[in-house]
Amino acid sequence: MNIKDRINELIDYINKASYEYYILDNPTITDQEYDDYYNELLSLEEKYPEFKREDSPTNRVGGDVLDKFEKVTHEHPMLSFDDIFNNEEIILFDERVRKTVSNPYYTLEPKMDGLSGSLIYENGILVRGATRGDGVTGEDITNNVKTIKSIPLKLTENINIEVRGEIYMSKIAFEKANIERRKNNESEFANPRNAAAGSVRQLDSKITAKRNLDFMAYFIPNPEDYGLKTQSESLEYLKKLGFVTNYKLNKRAKNINEIINYIEDLSEKRKNLPYNIDGVVLKVDNLEDEKKLGFTSRVPRWGIAYKFPAEEVLTTLKEIKFTVGRTGKITPNAIFSPVHVDGSLVSKATLHNSDYCIDKDVRIGDTISIRKAGDVIPEVVEVKLERRKKNSIPFKMINNCPICNSKLVKKDANYFCLNDNCAAKYIESLIHFVSRDAMYIEGFGDRIIEDFYNMNYLKNIDDFYTLYKYKDELKTLEGFGEKSIENLLKSIENSKKNSLERLLFGLGIRHVGKKTAKILSMYYKTMDNLINADFEELKSITDIGSIIAQSIVDYFKNDKNINLINRLKELDVNMRYTGLDIDSSNNKINGKTFVITGTLSVPREKIKEKLESLGANVTGSVTKKTDYVIIGEKAGSKLDKAKQLNIKIINEDEYNSMIQN
Ligand code: IVH
């Protein structure tokens, strides 16, 4: 046999063995045989690199170290489901579905606790892996996903397809990774999800390869293109293509009883599974039914994520420590003996504000119960009064800022430090500016920002963009090398190109969260447009209420803020919304405001995306500023409002011919 054929044969043996091991759970060769094939392949490929194939299992060891992750735009937005937490909400979901679909079937799937990933195959070969990112744009993690052994490098069919699933770390891999980290004196991962997230975002894929991540496939964004009629068929098809699916635990259900029984059963089994799950995902099985249900402005209506109740754990309160946020808000925090909550080790939880402490009557030395609130921040749920020690001292709010000692002022339930020059506020706003959902400047931990602040390199947000002037000086600082400063400066430089919403969120305007920043950027497109917006106009935008509108107006009234924006402009920081490449050539659409209502043949989200890519604004309510209302079946009050205001109403066909223009 010639070399090329032998290489091909070895690849086939090894890929077959992996398939049997990972997918069929039924290995047919021993580990020794596997290693022998692998080593033979490796040495042949080294000698004859011209015969090395894209889908060779030797590609799984990781490749070159990257400077940064490239951004990728998802062809189909990567949405997630709304979360629900109890049986009543499941019943409500089912009732809502039944308004549109008679006798729905659901698929019930364990909700894997990792991070979602998208894989793209061309002619059956894995060509790209990406993180979800903000759902529209993610990061290219191709090198890293190639190291995940349960991800096929080649499918059983030579097709083009996008596959979504969860990248996760098993409980065993997590334990092993932490043993390794302890050995190397590194801080341990808090839980398998953090460990998976940290491993998948490694610029050096050789590190990812060592972490033993896994992938569970659960979704094809365009199933109809493969002749699939149900989600169950999608799952079957994914398995056939060579993916690991949860086929032993995924089920079909036709009523509430079956759903509730499944959840109860799974919450029992949960402890013994080899990976963490945090709930159950329910999806309407029939894809035609899914289409009928469509999407809200954010999420699909045809599915929901039921989350298991958060675990509550008892511990002892050692100290109440006050911190100052970037708005000057003072937060009391409970510091306690470290405990494991939902898989992470925690030693600190929020006590929200002084009223909360007084209501709960928390006292140092008390036994308290801790729970993870929402996803991350733990909170103190309850004080076990029956276990209270005698002589405990009631909570007392502090009168002065713990950082600058200014007198605190109470507004509603919260106390604030009003000193504009309080170091804590500056440091917090700098930390916020670089954070993941804001400008996402990698390499800046909280500690570095604090140190740079204290050493006078960073005082204001715009100082990030002049930091390069101190490059030589910074390189000499203890704990920094040439490379780390170069990388830091490079990420600062890259952040200049960010789309407007990141900057807006990063500025820390009160009440402007990540979602509001996105809405404002999509609506106004440039910072200058937003600066010139008045209260009434802001308030007319869907999801912007008067409190947010006022806060924005106040922010831009302040010269200090306008000066900051001008300095950032001079430093070349982008002030435009670039989330989508806008094609402004269709003047029937560019700059016009649309409202979409009723059921259409394509999800409204898709139409919205298309219109926005042609330069339109798509809003949720009909006002006199609306230019067109696109109506589908069962259009209700928005249609009435459009008629009342004499706004042009168009149907789906008219919309289609309009976008052809
Ligand atoms: S389907 C349109 N199936 O939980 C939503 N998601 O909100 C498509 N997840 O962000 C996702 N297990 O990361 C789906 N069996 C499963 C899942 C699952 C875990 C995650 C996913 C998503 C969130 C659901």
XYZ file of C-alpha atoms and ligand atoms in Angstrom:
685
model
C 0.000 0.000 0.000
C 1.354 3.447 -0.812
C 1.871 6.104 1.867
C -1.138 8.206 0.913
C -3.503 5.234 1.098
C -2.079 4.168 4.436
C -2.591 7.684 5.823
C -6.176 7.641 4.595
C -6.732 4.223 6.080
C -5.339 5.259 9.472
C -7.517 8.381 9.537
C -10.552 6.248 8.780
C -9.674 3.734 11.522
C -9.177 6.461 14.101
C -12.256 8.464 13.126
C -14.347 5.279 13.211
C -12.950 4.438 16.646
C -13.790 7.952 17.923
C -17.303 7.694 16.497
C -17.852 4.392 18.255
C -16.447 5.748 21.477
C -18.158 9.132 21.585
C -21.370 8.683 19.639
C -22.266 5.044 20.011
C -20.786 4.734 23.481
C -19.455 1.396 22.276
C -15.679 1.227 21.733
C -14.447 -1.612 19.528
C -10.680 -1.134 19.847
C -8.441 -0.885 22.892
C -6.694 2.313 23.966
C -3.373 0.704 23.002
C -4.572 -0.003 19.445
C -5.858 3.547 19.177
C -2.493 4.961 20.337
C -0.604 2.740 17.871
C -2.696 3.942 14.912
C -2.380 7.521 16.105
C 1.412 7.394 16.494
C 1.863 5.748 13.109
C -0.296 8.437 11.513
C 1.608 11.189 13.284
C 4.994 9.980 12.079
C 3.771 9.465 8.484
C 2.275 12.954 8.404
C 5.504 14.412 9.711
C 7.478 12.738 6.944
C 4.903 13.358 4.202
C 3.070 16.596 5.111
C 1.696 16.799 1.551
C -0.683 13.934 2.398
C -1.973 15.408 5.656
C -5.786 15.824 5.605
C -7.983 18.590 7.080
C -9.941 16.032 9.065
C -6.896 14.237 10.433
C -7.274 13.546 14.178
C -3.715 14.826 14.653
C -5.145 18.300 14.016
C -6.738 18.111 17.438
C -3.590 18.970 19.406
C -3.896 22.711 18.799
C -2.129 25.077 16.443
C -0.409 28.453 16.395
C -0.915 30.978 19.168
C -3.230 33.807 18.075
C -2.954 37.509 18.888
C -6.690 37.877 19.208
C -9.916 36.239 18.129
C -11.372 37.435 14.844
C -14.997 38.560 14.992
C -17.559 36.589 12.993
C -21.111 37.528 12.108
C -23.583 34.694 12.534
C -25.593 33.957 9.423
C -28.579 33.124 11.634
C -28.645 35.154 14.886
C -27.807 32.957 17.859
C -30.792 33.526 20.109
C -31.535 31.972 23.453
C -34.812 31.230 25.201
C -36.558 33.058 28.001
C -36.000 31.458 31.392
C -38.811 30.208 33.614
C -38.541 28.872 37.139
C -41.682 26.998 38.195
C -44.604 24.807 37.117
C -47.034 27.726 36.842
C -44.805 29.311 34.239
C -44.646 26.037 32.313
C -48.451 25.922 32.291
C -48.586 29.513 31.042
C -46.066 28.715 28.304
C -48.115 25.706 27.204
C -51.300 27.799 27.195
C -49.638 30.439 25.059
C -48.422 27.810 22.594
C -51.903 26.252 22.436
C -53.403 29.574 21.370
C -51.557 29.151 18.067
C -50.990 25.399 17.808
C -53.501 22.676 18.624
C -52.096 19.583 20.380
C -48.437 20.540 20.354
C -45.692 17.995 20.986
C -42.571 19.189 22.741
C -39.015 17.928 22.836
C -37.604 17.983 26.347
C -33.837 18.240 26.554
C -31.461 18.626 29.492
C -30.204 22.191 29.621
C -26.444 21.739 29.393
C -24.511 24.125 31.630
C -21.734 25.354 29.366
C -21.602 27.914 26.604
C -23.265 27.716 23.237
C -21.139 27.286 20.151
C -21.755 27.340 16.427
C -19.948 24.973 14.059
C -19.850 25.402 10.299
C -19.150 22.515 7.954
C -18.483 22.835 4.252
C -18.637 19.680 2.163
C -18.731 17.790 5.441
C -15.479 19.314 6.763
C -15.373 21.480 9.894
C -14.290 24.930 8.720
C -15.320 27.254 11.528
C -16.267 27.318 15.166
C -17.617 30.431 16.856
C -18.854 31.605 20.225
C -22.295 33.115 20.590
C -20.979 36.572 21.524
C -23.890 38.990 21.565
C -25.939 36.695 19.323
C -25.155 38.691 16.181
C -21.362 38.709 16.325
C -19.248 36.056 17.983
C -15.572 35.137 18.055
C -13.787 32.733 15.772
C -12.599 29.818 17.920
C -11.971 27.339 15.093
C -8.543 26.224 16.348
C -9.975 25.575 19.765
C -13.066 23.625 18.731
C -10.893 21.360 16.595
C -9.292 20.102 19.800
C -12.640 18.915 21.188
C -12.763 15.204 20.557
C -16.554 14.908 20.555
C -16.728 17.401 17.660
C -16.398 15.566 14.332
C -13.813 17.092 12.003
C -15.622 15.351 9.143
C -19.309 14.491 8.939
C -20.757 11.257 7.612
C -22.257 13.277 4.715
C -20.477 15.797 2.507
C -22.896 18.627 3.199
C -22.793 22.311 4.120
C -24.403 22.837 7.489
C -24.336 24.945 10.642
C -24.736 23.050 13.904
C -25.307 24.552 17.326
C -24.675 22.957 20.663
C -23.135 23.390 24.062
C -19.408 23.400 24.708
C -18.961 22.110 28.245
C -16.515 20.521 30.647
C -17.451 17.229 32.298
C -17.259 16.934 36.077
C -14.199 14.661 35.804
C -12.344 16.960 33.397
C -13.108 19.843 35.778
C -11.643 17.996 38.773
C -8.549 17.094 36.735
C -8.089 20.648 35.466
C -8.222 21.966 39.033
C -5.738 19.385 40.302
C -3.393 20.579 37.567
C -3.967 24.213 38.488
C -3.337 23.594 42.180
C -0.087 21.850 41.244
C 0.988 24.905 39.232
C -0.031 27.327 41.987
C -2.759 28.767 39.762
C -6.161 29.851 41.064
C -8.771 27.127 40.682
C -11.738 27.335 38.310
C -14.892 28.177 40.210
C -17.089 25.698 38.320
C -17.137 23.631 35.110
C -18.918 26.369 33.142
C -16.261 28.973 33.967
C -13.590 26.406 33.229
C -15.157 25.672 29.820
C -15.545 29.363 29.021
C -11.947 30.087 30.021
C -10.619 27.126 28.051
C -12.492 27.856 24.872
C -11.256 31.424 24.837
C -7.589 30.503 24.957
C -5.469 32.149 22.294
C -3.178 29.141 22.535
C -5.235 26.163 21.368
C -2.675 23.740 22.795
C -3.940 24.769 26.218
C -7.546 24.170 25.134
C -6.535 20.725 23.880
C -5.354 19.792 27.375
C -8.614 20.783 29.018
C -10.747 17.966 27.602
C -13.820 19.915 26.634
C -16.916 18.271 25.180
C -19.705 19.254 22.821
C -23.387 18.298 22.899
C -25.257 19.073 19.668
C -28.872 20.221 19.940
C -29.906 22.544 17.135
C -29.809 23.207 13.388
C -30.807 26.817 12.629
C -32.289 26.047 9.192
C -33.633 22.481 9.527
C -36.036 22.803 6.576
C -33.042 22.985 4.222
C -32.288 19.374 5.135
C -35.868 18.157 4.704
C -36.362 17.948 8.488
C -39.874 18.354 9.805
C -39.407 18.212 13.563
C -36.801 19.028 16.222
C -36.722 15.293 17.056
C -35.719 14.637 13.458
C -33.024 17.326 13.746
C -31.605 15.544 16.790
C -31.686 12.187 14.972
C -30.003 13.731 11.965
C -27.281 15.322 14.111
C -26.533 11.922 15.596
C -26.404 10.389 12.131
C -23.950 13.082 11.018
C -21.581 12.075 13.800
C -22.437 14.430 16.672
C -22.932 13.564 20.291
C -26.560 14.258 21.145
C -28.327 13.608 24.414
C -30.354 10.811 22.841
C -30.653 8.829 26.059
C -32.203 11.731 27.969
C -33.991 13.769 25.294
C -37.724 12.979 25.242
C -40.926 13.933 23.515
C -43.935 15.069 25.540
C -47.498 15.967 24.701
C -48.863 17.483 27.901
C -48.023 19.290 31.120
C -47.992 16.101 33.198
C -45.351 14.520 31.023
C -43.289 17.711 31.165
C -43.472 18.004 34.942
C -42.672 14.292 35.421
C -39.666 14.642 33.143
C -38.369 17.634 35.121
C -38.832 15.815 38.439
C -37.122 12.737 37.111
C -34.225 14.694 35.668
C -33.671 16.707 38.847
C -33.207 13.339 40.603
C -30.816 12.019 37.946
C -28.915 15.275 37.795
C -26.446 14.517 40.600
C -25.299 11.339 38.876
C -24.801 12.749 35.392
C -21.170 13.136 34.278
C -21.772 16.841 33.469
C -23.684 19.759 34.996
C -27.142 20.662 33.791
C -29.070 23.660 35.054
C -32.568 22.965 33.784
C -34.663 21.622 30.943
C -35.120 23.125 27.488
C -38.603 22.738 25.998
C -39.032 23.122 22.242
C -42.181 22.769 20.152
C -41.339 19.695 18.115
C -43.057 20.367 14.807
C -41.145 22.905 12.718
C -44.288 24.139 10.963
C -45.738 24.865 14.398
C -42.519 26.652 15.364
C -42.888 28.884 12.336
C -46.472 29.711 13.260
C -45.348 30.704 16.752
C -42.420 32.778 15.495
C -40.402 35.153 17.619
C -40.899 38.091 19.974
C -38.494 40.984 19.462
C -35.889 39.026 21.449
C -36.611 35.339 21.732
C -38.374 32.469 19.961
C -41.962 31.857 21.108
C -41.618 28.168 20.368
C -39.290 27.271 23.188
C -38.460 28.043 26.775
C -35.723 27.209 29.284
C -36.892 25.899 32.646
C -34.185 26.473 35.268
C -33.849 24.263 38.332
C -34.291 26.161 41.605
C -31.085 27.696 42.906
C -29.373 25.795 45.650
C -29.309 27.424 49.082
C -26.332 26.833 51.338
C -25.702 27.767 54.985
C -22.591 29.559 56.217
C -21.459 32.011 58.905
C -21.312 35.763 58.359
C -17.830 37.004 59.265
C -17.897 40.641 58.185
C -20.001 43.253 56.368
C -17.823 45.150 53.938
C -18.987 48.283 52.106
C -18.012 48.938 48.495
C -18.482 52.016 46.309
C -19.828 51.593 42.771
C -19.174 53.851 39.794
C -22.358 55.846 40.480
C -21.192 56.320 44.071
C -23.735 53.813 45.364
C -22.646 52.094 48.557
C -23.286 48.350 48.723
C -22.956 46.303 51.885
C -21.443 42.878 51.145
C -21.540 39.794 53.312
C -18.142 38.163 53.773
C -18.451 34.583 55.010
C -16.656 31.250 55.303
C -16.298 29.920 51.714
C -19.031 27.497 50.576
C -19.888 25.698 47.333
C -23.080 27.089 45.781
C -24.314 25.577 42.506
C -20.844 24.302 41.776
C -18.827 27.453 42.569
C -16.897 28.364 45.657
C -18.159 31.679 47.062
C -17.135 33.747 50.040
C -18.922 37.032 49.337
C -22.537 37.957 48.598
C -24.456 41.144 48.123
C -26.660 42.546 50.857
C -28.037 45.128 48.360
C -28.511 48.130 50.669
C -28.997 49.177 54.264
C -32.794 48.638 54.187
C -32.208 45.046 53.117
C -29.786 44.520 56.018
C -32.248 46.052 58.476
C -35.234 44.059 57.120
C -33.317 40.797 57.336
C -31.697 41.895 60.587
C -28.292 40.498 59.555
C -25.614 40.460 62.219
C -21.987 39.411 62.223
C -21.719 35.832 63.528
C -25.185 34.875 62.189
C -25.841 31.693 60.250
C -27.043 32.867 56.839
C -28.278 31.067 53.729
C -26.700 31.972 50.394
C -28.065 31.530 46.890
C -26.926 32.532 43.439
C -29.198 35.364 42.296
C -29.958 35.137 38.574
C -26.805 33.692 37.183
C -23.772 34.987 38.957
C -23.978 37.293 41.935
C -24.705 35.396 45.118
C -27.105 36.936 47.607
C -28.004 36.416 51.238
C -31.500 34.927 51.337
C -32.161 34.490 54.979
C -30.800 34.762 58.486
C -31.377 31.705 60.657
C -32.589 33.630 63.690
C -33.024 30.476 65.762
C -29.262 29.940 65.535
C -28.316 33.475 66.536
C -25.748 33.818 69.301
C -26.458 35.972 72.337
C -24.769 39.404 72.428
C -24.914 39.834 68.644
C -24.839 43.455 67.543
C -27.529 44.877 65.198
C -26.469 46.152 61.746
C -25.541 49.812 61.560
C -25.116 51.704 58.306
C -21.894 53.674 57.897
C -22.101 57.473 57.653
C -18.994 58.143 55.541
C -17.581 56.821 52.294
C -15.200 53.928 53.057
C -12.783 55.248 50.413
C -12.804 59.067 50.542
C -14.567 59.585 53.865
C -17.150 62.067 52.433
C -20.500 62.163 54.165
C -22.953 59.745 52.534
C -26.354 60.879 51.288
C -29.467 58.675 51.237
C -31.635 58.535 48.100
C -34.566 56.113 48.330
C -33.170 52.814 49.586
C -29.542 53.581 48.783
C -26.711 55.637 50.197
C -24.378 57.469 47.836
C -20.954 59.024 48.006
C -21.442 62.300 46.119
C -17.764 63.207 45.933
C -16.997 63.454 42.207
C -13.334 62.895 42.965
C -13.784 59.722 44.993
C -11.128 57.282 43.778
C -13.468 54.287 44.045
C -15.859 55.769 41.483
C -13.079 56.457 39.007
C -11.651 53.000 39.404
C -15.072 51.370 39.041
C -15.868 53.377 35.918
C -12.523 52.416 34.372
C -13.181 48.750 35.193
C -16.632 49.066 33.656
C -15.254 50.695 30.499
C -12.958 47.757 29.674
C -15.453 45.054 30.681
C -16.654 42.355 28.317
C -20.017 43.939 27.449
C -18.498 47.412 27.144
C -15.284 48.090 25.177
C -13.974 44.603 25.906
C -10.324 45.542 26.286
C -8.684 42.281 27.171
C -5.823 41.993 29.611
C -7.053 44.517 32.173
C -7.950 42.805 35.425
C -9.457 44.923 38.200
C -6.108 44.854 39.957
C -4.168 46.309 36.999
C -6.657 49.141 36.650
C -6.386 49.923 40.331
C -2.579 49.892 40.134
C -2.485 52.036 36.971
C -4.900 54.441 38.629
C -2.745 54.707 41.730
C 0.351 55.205 39.589
C -1.419 58.010 37.672
C -1.369 56.284 34.269
C -5.161 56.084 34.209
C -7.479 58.659 35.714
C -10.168 59.093 33.065
C -11.616 56.886 30.364
C -9.749 58.707 27.588
C -6.417 57.939 29.307
C -6.644 54.392 27.932
C -6.049 55.801 24.484
C -2.921 57.741 25.435
C -1.428 54.936 27.482
C 0.867 54.036 24.561
C 2.926 57.125 25.392
C 4.145 55.359 28.526
C 4.906 52.097 26.765
C 8.594 51.951 27.732
C 7.872 52.897 31.301
C 5.069 50.331 31.621
C 7.283 47.529 30.352
C 9.574 48.011 33.315
C 6.775 47.577 35.886
C 6.956 44.502 38.031
C 4.712 41.737 36.749
C 4.651 43.097 33.171
C 6.769 42.005 30.277
C 7.295 43.430 26.839
C 4.718 41.021 25.389
C 1.955 41.690 27.913
C 2.199 45.475 27.487
C 2.270 45.073 23.686
C -0.875 42.933 23.917
C -2.576 45.374 26.235
C -1.870 48.296 23.901
C -3.004 46.270 20.939
C -6.361 45.476 22.569
C -6.783 49.163 23.439
C -6.085 50.083 19.814
C -8.517 47.435 18.540
C -11.261 48.681 20.831
C -11.306 51.988 18.909
C -13.170 50.228 16.121
C -15.962 48.943 18.353
C -19.511 49.615 17.350
C -21.216 52.549 19.095
C -23.247 50.446 21.550
C -20.111 49.249 23.328
C -18.860 52.790 23.845
C -22.292 53.967 24.982
C -22.544 51.199 27.529
C -18.922 51.757 28.558
C -19.503 55.451 29.332
C -21.618 54.311 32.259
C -24.607 56.602 31.673
C -27.064 55.908 34.486
C -29.821 53.481 33.493
C -28.207 52.767 30.122
C -27.503 49.054 30.258
C -26.202 46.856 27.500
C -29.603 46.354 25.891
C -30.548 50.039 25.985
C -27.160 50.962 24.504
C -27.846 48.626 21.595
C -31.342 50.012 21.020
C -30.038 53.592 21.060
C -27.156 52.811 18.714
C -29.374 51.039 16.225
C -31.841 53.886 16.319
C -29.484 56.860 16.197
C -26.555 55.291 14.341
C -24.080 57.988 15.477
C -23.103 59.569 18.779
C -23.873 63.035 17.426
C -27.431 62.043 16.554
C -27.894 60.738 20.054
C -26.364 63.836 21.662
C -28.900 65.954 19.753
C -31.919 63.806 20.645
C -34.480 65.402 22.924
C -36.414 63.849 25.772
C -39.675 63.345 23.847
C -37.979 61.633 20.939
C -36.006 59.341 23.222
C -39.138 58.443 25.125
C -40.970 57.485 21.932
C -38.488 54.651 21.267
C -39.695 51.208 22.279
C -38.217 50.068 25.571
C -36.957 53.571 26.474
C -38.968 55.009 29.351
C -38.884 58.478 30.845
C -36.263 57.622 33.491
C -33.791 56.417 30.873
C -34.631 59.286 28.506
C -34.061 61.863 31.258
C -30.806 60.255 32.293
C -29.489 60.434 28.717
C -30.515 64.055 28.308
C -28.871 64.929 31.654
C -25.689 63.097 30.717
C -25.223 65.027 27.482
C -26.129 68.340 29.139
C -23.010 68.023 31.251
C -20.011 69.730 29.602
C -17.644 67.358 31.308
C -19.215 64.463 29.439
C -19.282 66.269 26.097
C -15.596 67.124 26.566
C -14.838 63.474 27.230
C -16.629 62.446 24.044
C -14.768 65.092 22.062
C -11.448 63.871 23.413
C -12.359 60.306 22.481
C -13.303 61.485 18.991
C -9.933 63.183 18.615
C -8.282 59.966 19.704
C -10.065 58.202 16.839
C -12.544 56.174 18.852
C -15.400 55.095 16.588
C -18.704 56.883 17.252
C -20.907 54.974 14.797
C -23.073 51.913 14.932
C -21.277 49.291 12.870
C -23.139 46.216 14.122
C -24.359 45.597 10.595
C -22.970 46.565 7.243
C -25.594 48.979 6.070
C -26.484 49.056 2.389
C -28.048 52.482 1.997
C -28.764 52.268 -1.745
C -32.468 51.424 -1.404
C -33.959 54.832 -0.752
C -37.440 53.452 -0.170
C -36.033 51.788 2.921
C -32.893 53.623 4.001
C -33.632 55.995 6.884
C -37.300 54.981 7.099
C -39.003 53.704 10.241
C -40.901 50.407 10.093
C -43.129 48.498 12.455
C -43.797 44.797 11.825
C -46.938 43.192 13.207
C -48.944 39.990 12.864
C -47.789 36.550 11.704
C -45.679 36.485 8.570
C -44.195 33.587 6.627
C -40.697 34.364 7.953
C -39.787 35.214 11.538
C -40.171 38.922 12.248
C -36.599 38.949 13.553
C -35.417 38.062 10.025
C -37.394 40.871 8.408
C -36.117 43.277 11.032
C -32.560 42.210 10.358
C -33.022 42.631 6.608
C -34.581 46.075 6.968
C -31.858 47.216 9.334
C -29.213 45.998 6.931
C -30.840 48.319 4.383
C -30.607 51.270 6.740
C -34.121 51.247 8.225
C -35.142 51.674 11.860
C -37.474 48.981 13.087
C -39.430 49.920 16.178
C -42.031 48.174 18.289
C -44.822 50.730 18.398
C -46.641 52.808 15.823
C -46.169 56.556 16.249
C -46.434 59.485 13.873
C -42.755 58.929 13.097
C -43.495 55.491 11.622
C -43.239 55.395 7.814
C -44.527 51.882 7.126
C -46.342 49.170 9.027
C -45.801 45.684 7.610
C -48.732 43.486 8.463
C -49.106 39.728 8.597
C -52.021 37.587 9.662
C -53.891 38.510 12.819
C -52.406 42.001 12.964
C -54.145 43.697 15.895
C -53.919 47.026 17.653
C -50.845 48.223 15.751
C -52.798 47.976 12.509
C -55.635 50.005 14.045
C -53.170 52.615 15.251
C -51.566 52.807 11.793
C -54.962 53.412 10.184
C -55.769 56.031 12.766
C -52.491 57.885 12.115
C -52.771 57.422 8.354
C -49.523 55.509 8.071
C -48.763 53.469 4.985
C -49.672 49.813 5.546
C -48.025 47.118 3.434
C -48.347 43.337 3.312
C -45.584 40.790 2.992
C -45.650 40.732 -0.831
C -45.343 44.492 -0.997
C -42.481 44.316 1.485
C -40.778 41.673 -0.669
C -40.981 43.785 -3.783
C -39.771 46.801 -1.840
C -36.574 45.039 -0.767
C -35.979 43.851 -4.345
C -35.702 47.475 -5.420
S -31.554 25.306 22.020
C -33.038 29.403 20.154
N -31.035 23.246 23.510
O -29.373 27.222 27.055
C -32.325 28.716 21.252
N -30.120 25.319 24.181
O -31.783 29.610 26.274
C -31.499 27.588 20.762
N -28.690 25.205 26.166
O -28.259 29.782 25.156
C -30.824 26.864 21.869
N -28.862 23.050 26.485
O -26.656 27.847 25.383
C -30.858 24.564 23.356
N -30.602 21.302 24.680
C -30.429 22.604 24.526
C -29.628 23.354 25.412
C -29.513 24.730 25.202
C -28.313 24.164 26.917
C -28.297 26.600 26.424
C -27.963 27.396 25.206
C -28.933 28.569 25.171
C -29.697 28.442 26.464
C -31.203 28.368 26.192
